Structure formats: structure tokens, C-alpha cells
PDB file of C-alpha atoms in Angstrom:
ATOM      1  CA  UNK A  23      -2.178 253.490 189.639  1.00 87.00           C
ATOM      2  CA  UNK A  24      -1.336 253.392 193.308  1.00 92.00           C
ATOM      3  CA  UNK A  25      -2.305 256.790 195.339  1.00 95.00           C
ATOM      4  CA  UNK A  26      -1.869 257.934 198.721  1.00 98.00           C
ATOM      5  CA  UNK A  27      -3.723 260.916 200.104  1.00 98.00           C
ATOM      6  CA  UNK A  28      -2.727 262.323 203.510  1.00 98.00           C
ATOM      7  CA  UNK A  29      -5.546 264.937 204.760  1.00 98.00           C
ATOM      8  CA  UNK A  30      -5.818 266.850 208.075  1.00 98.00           C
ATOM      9  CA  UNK A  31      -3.104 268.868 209.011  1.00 98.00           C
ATOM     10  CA  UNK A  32      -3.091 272.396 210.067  1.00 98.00           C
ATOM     11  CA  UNK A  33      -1.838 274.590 212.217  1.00 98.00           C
ATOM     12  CA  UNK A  34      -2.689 273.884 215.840  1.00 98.00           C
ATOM     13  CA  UNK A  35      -0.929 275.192 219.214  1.00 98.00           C
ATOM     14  CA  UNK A  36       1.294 273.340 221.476  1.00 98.00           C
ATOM     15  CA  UNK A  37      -0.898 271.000 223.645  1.00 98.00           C
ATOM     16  CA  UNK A  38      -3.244 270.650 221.349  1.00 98.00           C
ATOM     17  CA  UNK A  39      -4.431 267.886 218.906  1.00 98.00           C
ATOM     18  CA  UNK A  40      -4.488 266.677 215.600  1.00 98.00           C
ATOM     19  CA  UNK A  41      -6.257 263.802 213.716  1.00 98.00           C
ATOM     20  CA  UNK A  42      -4.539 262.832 210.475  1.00 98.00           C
ATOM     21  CA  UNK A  43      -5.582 260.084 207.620  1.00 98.00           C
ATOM     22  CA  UNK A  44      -4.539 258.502 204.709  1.00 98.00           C
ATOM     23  CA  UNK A  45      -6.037 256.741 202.306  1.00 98.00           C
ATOM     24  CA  UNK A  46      -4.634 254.457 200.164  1.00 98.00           C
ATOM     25  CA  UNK A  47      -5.909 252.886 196.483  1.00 97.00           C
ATOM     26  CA  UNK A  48      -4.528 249.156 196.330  1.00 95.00           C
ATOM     27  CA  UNK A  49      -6.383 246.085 196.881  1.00 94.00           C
ATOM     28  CA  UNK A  50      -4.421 244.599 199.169  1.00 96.00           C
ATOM     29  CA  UNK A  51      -3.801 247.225 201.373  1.00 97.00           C
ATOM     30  CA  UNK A  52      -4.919 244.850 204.676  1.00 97.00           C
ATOM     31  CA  UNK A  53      -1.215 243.016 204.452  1.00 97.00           C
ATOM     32  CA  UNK A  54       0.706 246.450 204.199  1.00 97.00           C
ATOM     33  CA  UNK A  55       2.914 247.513 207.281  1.00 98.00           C
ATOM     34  CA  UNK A  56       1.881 251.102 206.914  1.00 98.00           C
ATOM     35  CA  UNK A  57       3.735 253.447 208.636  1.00 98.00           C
ATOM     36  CA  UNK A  58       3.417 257.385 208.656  1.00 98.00           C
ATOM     37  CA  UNK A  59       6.689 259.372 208.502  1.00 98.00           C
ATOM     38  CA  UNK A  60       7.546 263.446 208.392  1.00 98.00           C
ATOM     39  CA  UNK A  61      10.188 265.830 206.902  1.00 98.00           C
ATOM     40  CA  UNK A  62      11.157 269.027 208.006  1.00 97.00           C
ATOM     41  CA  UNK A  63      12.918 271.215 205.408  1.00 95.00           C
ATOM     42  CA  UNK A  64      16.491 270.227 204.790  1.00 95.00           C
ATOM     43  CA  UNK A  65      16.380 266.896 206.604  1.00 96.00           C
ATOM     44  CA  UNK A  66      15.569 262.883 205.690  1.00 96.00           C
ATOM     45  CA  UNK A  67      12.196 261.423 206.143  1.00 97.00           C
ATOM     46  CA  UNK A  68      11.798 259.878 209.433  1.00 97.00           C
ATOM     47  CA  UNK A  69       9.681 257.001 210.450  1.00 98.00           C
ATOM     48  CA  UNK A  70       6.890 258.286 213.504  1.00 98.00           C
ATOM     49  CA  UNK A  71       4.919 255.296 213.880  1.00 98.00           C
ATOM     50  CA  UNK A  72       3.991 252.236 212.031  1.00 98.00           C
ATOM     51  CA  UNK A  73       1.678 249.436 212.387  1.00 98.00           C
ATOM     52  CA  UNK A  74       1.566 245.591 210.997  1.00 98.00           C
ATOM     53  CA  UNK A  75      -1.042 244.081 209.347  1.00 97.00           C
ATOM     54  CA  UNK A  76      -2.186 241.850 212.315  1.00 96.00           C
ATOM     55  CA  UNK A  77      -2.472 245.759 214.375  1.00 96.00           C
ATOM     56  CA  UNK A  78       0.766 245.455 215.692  1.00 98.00           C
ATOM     57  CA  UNK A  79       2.780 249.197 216.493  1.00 98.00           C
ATOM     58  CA  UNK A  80       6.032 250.730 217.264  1.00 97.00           C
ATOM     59  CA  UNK A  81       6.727 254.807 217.934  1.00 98.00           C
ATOM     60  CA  UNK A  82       9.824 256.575 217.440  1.00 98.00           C
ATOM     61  CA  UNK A  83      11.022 257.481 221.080  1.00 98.00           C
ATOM     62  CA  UNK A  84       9.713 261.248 220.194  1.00 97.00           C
ATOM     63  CA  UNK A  85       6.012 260.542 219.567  1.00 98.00           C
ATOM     64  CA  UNK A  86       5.586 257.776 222.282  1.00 98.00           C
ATOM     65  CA  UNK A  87       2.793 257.840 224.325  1.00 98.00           C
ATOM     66  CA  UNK A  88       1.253 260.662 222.659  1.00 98.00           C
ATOM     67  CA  UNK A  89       0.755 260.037 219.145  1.00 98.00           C
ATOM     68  CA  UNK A  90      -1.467 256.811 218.193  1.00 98.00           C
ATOM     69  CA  UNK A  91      -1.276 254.901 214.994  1.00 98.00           C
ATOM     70  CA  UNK A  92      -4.636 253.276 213.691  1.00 98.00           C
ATOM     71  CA  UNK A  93      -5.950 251.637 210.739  1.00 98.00           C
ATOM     72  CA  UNK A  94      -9.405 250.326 209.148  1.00 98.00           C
ATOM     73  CA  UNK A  95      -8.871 247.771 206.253  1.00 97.00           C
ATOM     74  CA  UNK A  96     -12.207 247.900 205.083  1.00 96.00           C
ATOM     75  CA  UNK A  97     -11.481 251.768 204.184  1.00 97.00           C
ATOM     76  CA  UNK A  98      -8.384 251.401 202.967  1.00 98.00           C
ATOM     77  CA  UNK A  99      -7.126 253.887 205.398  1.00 98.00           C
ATOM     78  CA  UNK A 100      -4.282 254.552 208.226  1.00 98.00           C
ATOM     79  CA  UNK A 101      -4.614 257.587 210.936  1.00 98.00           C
ATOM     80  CA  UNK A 102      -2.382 259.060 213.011  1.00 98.00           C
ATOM     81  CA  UNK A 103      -4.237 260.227 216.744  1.00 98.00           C
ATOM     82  CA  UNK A 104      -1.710 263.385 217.651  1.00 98.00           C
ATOM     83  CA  UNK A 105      -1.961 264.487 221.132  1.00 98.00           C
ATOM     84  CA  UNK A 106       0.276 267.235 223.063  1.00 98.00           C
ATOM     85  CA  UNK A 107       1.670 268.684 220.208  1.00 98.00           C
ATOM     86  CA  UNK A 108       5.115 270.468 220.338  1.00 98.00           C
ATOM     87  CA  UNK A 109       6.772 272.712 217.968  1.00 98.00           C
ATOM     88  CA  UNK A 110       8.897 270.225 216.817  1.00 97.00           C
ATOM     89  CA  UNK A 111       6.323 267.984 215.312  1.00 98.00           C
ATOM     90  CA  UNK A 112       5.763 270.948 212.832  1.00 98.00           C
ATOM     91  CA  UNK A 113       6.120 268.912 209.540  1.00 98.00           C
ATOM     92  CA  UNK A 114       5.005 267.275 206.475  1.00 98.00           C
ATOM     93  CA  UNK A 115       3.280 264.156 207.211  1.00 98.00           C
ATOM     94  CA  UNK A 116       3.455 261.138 205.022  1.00 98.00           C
ATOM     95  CA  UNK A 117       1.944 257.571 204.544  1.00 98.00           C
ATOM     96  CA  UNK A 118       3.703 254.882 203.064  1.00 98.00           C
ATOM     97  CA  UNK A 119       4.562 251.183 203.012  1.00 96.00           C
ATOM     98  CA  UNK A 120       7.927 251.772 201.045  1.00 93.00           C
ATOM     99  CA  UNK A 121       8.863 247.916 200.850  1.00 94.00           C
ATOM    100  CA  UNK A 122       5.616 247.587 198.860  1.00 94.00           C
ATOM    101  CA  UNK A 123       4.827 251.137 197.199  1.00 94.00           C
ATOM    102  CA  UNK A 124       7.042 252.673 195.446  1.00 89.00           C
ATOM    103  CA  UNK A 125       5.107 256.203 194.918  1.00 94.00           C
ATOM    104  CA  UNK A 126       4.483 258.982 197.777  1.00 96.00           C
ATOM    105  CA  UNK A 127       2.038 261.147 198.455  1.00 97.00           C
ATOM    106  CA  UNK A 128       1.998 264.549 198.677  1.00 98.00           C
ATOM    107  CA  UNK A 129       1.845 264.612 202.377  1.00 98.00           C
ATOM    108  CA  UNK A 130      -0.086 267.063 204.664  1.00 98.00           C
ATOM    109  CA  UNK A 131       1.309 269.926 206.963  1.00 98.00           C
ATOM    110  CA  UNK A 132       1.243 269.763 210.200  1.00 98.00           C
ATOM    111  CA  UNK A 133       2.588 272.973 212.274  1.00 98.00           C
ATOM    112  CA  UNK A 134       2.713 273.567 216.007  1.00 98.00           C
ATOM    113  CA  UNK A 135       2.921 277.030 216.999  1.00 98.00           C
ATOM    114  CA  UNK A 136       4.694 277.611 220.528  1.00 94.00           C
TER     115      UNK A 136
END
């Protein structure tokens, strides 16, 4: 059964940093475009970052330059570097490849305080 497990939010203050991961239990996790996403009450998911299986990335316009997608196929894991937090990166963060899996994880909360 596929699983997902997003770990290391918290609260933090504007400026500051964050360090998030997600580990993921399929064996082929190495070709997966993984991307992480976040949801604030009320509103869609939306993509933050995501990165190819050959290390390739894209940001959304919000996070550029200051958050930092990585990944380590031998771990079957994805992180997300976040530096110069705001307020409104307070969220639930989420890993996924939705093309491929078709569960979610229970994300992990990430708030800013001003």
C-alpha cells in the first residue's frame, strides 16, 4: 500500500527557516516527478515546487529563489529547503506525484508567525 509521510513543520518566525521531508513507500519512486504542494483552509491545493526524475525543478513565482526542492532516490525521499519565511507560507504541506499516486498524505504544518 502506497504511503507518503511529510515530517518537519512547525511554527517558525518570518525570516526564518524550515527543512521539510517526505518519504515515500513505492519501488519506483526514482521515475516519479514529485512535487510538494500546500493548502490553506478554504482554498485548492497549490503546486510550490516540483522536481523530475533526471533533478530537473520549477517554483511557483511565490517560493522562487527561496524555497529549494531536493530529492535522494536511494531513500525514497523528497525535501523541501524553506528559507525567508513569510506569513503567507503558513500551510499544510504535501508530497505527491498525483499522475502516478493516487493516495495523499496527511501533510505537515507549516506556520509563519509575523
Amino acid at each position: 500500500q502506497v504511503q507518503l509521510v511529510e515530517s518537519g513543520g512547525g511554527l517558525v518566525q518570518a525570516g526564518g527557516s524550515l527543512r521539510l521531508s517526505c518519504a515515500v513507500s513505492v519501488n519506483f519512486f526514482s521515475v516519479l516527478t514529485m512535487g510538494w504542494y500546500r493548502q490553506t483552509p478554504g482554498n485548492q491545493r497549490e503546486l510550490v515546487a516540483r522536481i523530475t526524475s533526471d533533478g530537473s525543478t520549477n517554483y511557483a513565482d511565490s517560493v522562487k529563489g527561496r524555497f529549494t526542492i531536493s530529492r535522494e532516490n536511494d531513500k525514497n525521499t523528497v525535501y523541501l529547503q524553506m528559507s525567508s519565511l513569510k506569513p503567507e507560507d503558513t500551510a499544510v504541506y504535501y508530497c505527491n506525484d498525483p499522475n502516478r499516486l493516487k493516495v495523499w498524505g496527511k501533510g505537515t504544518l507549516v506556520i509563519v508567525s509575523s
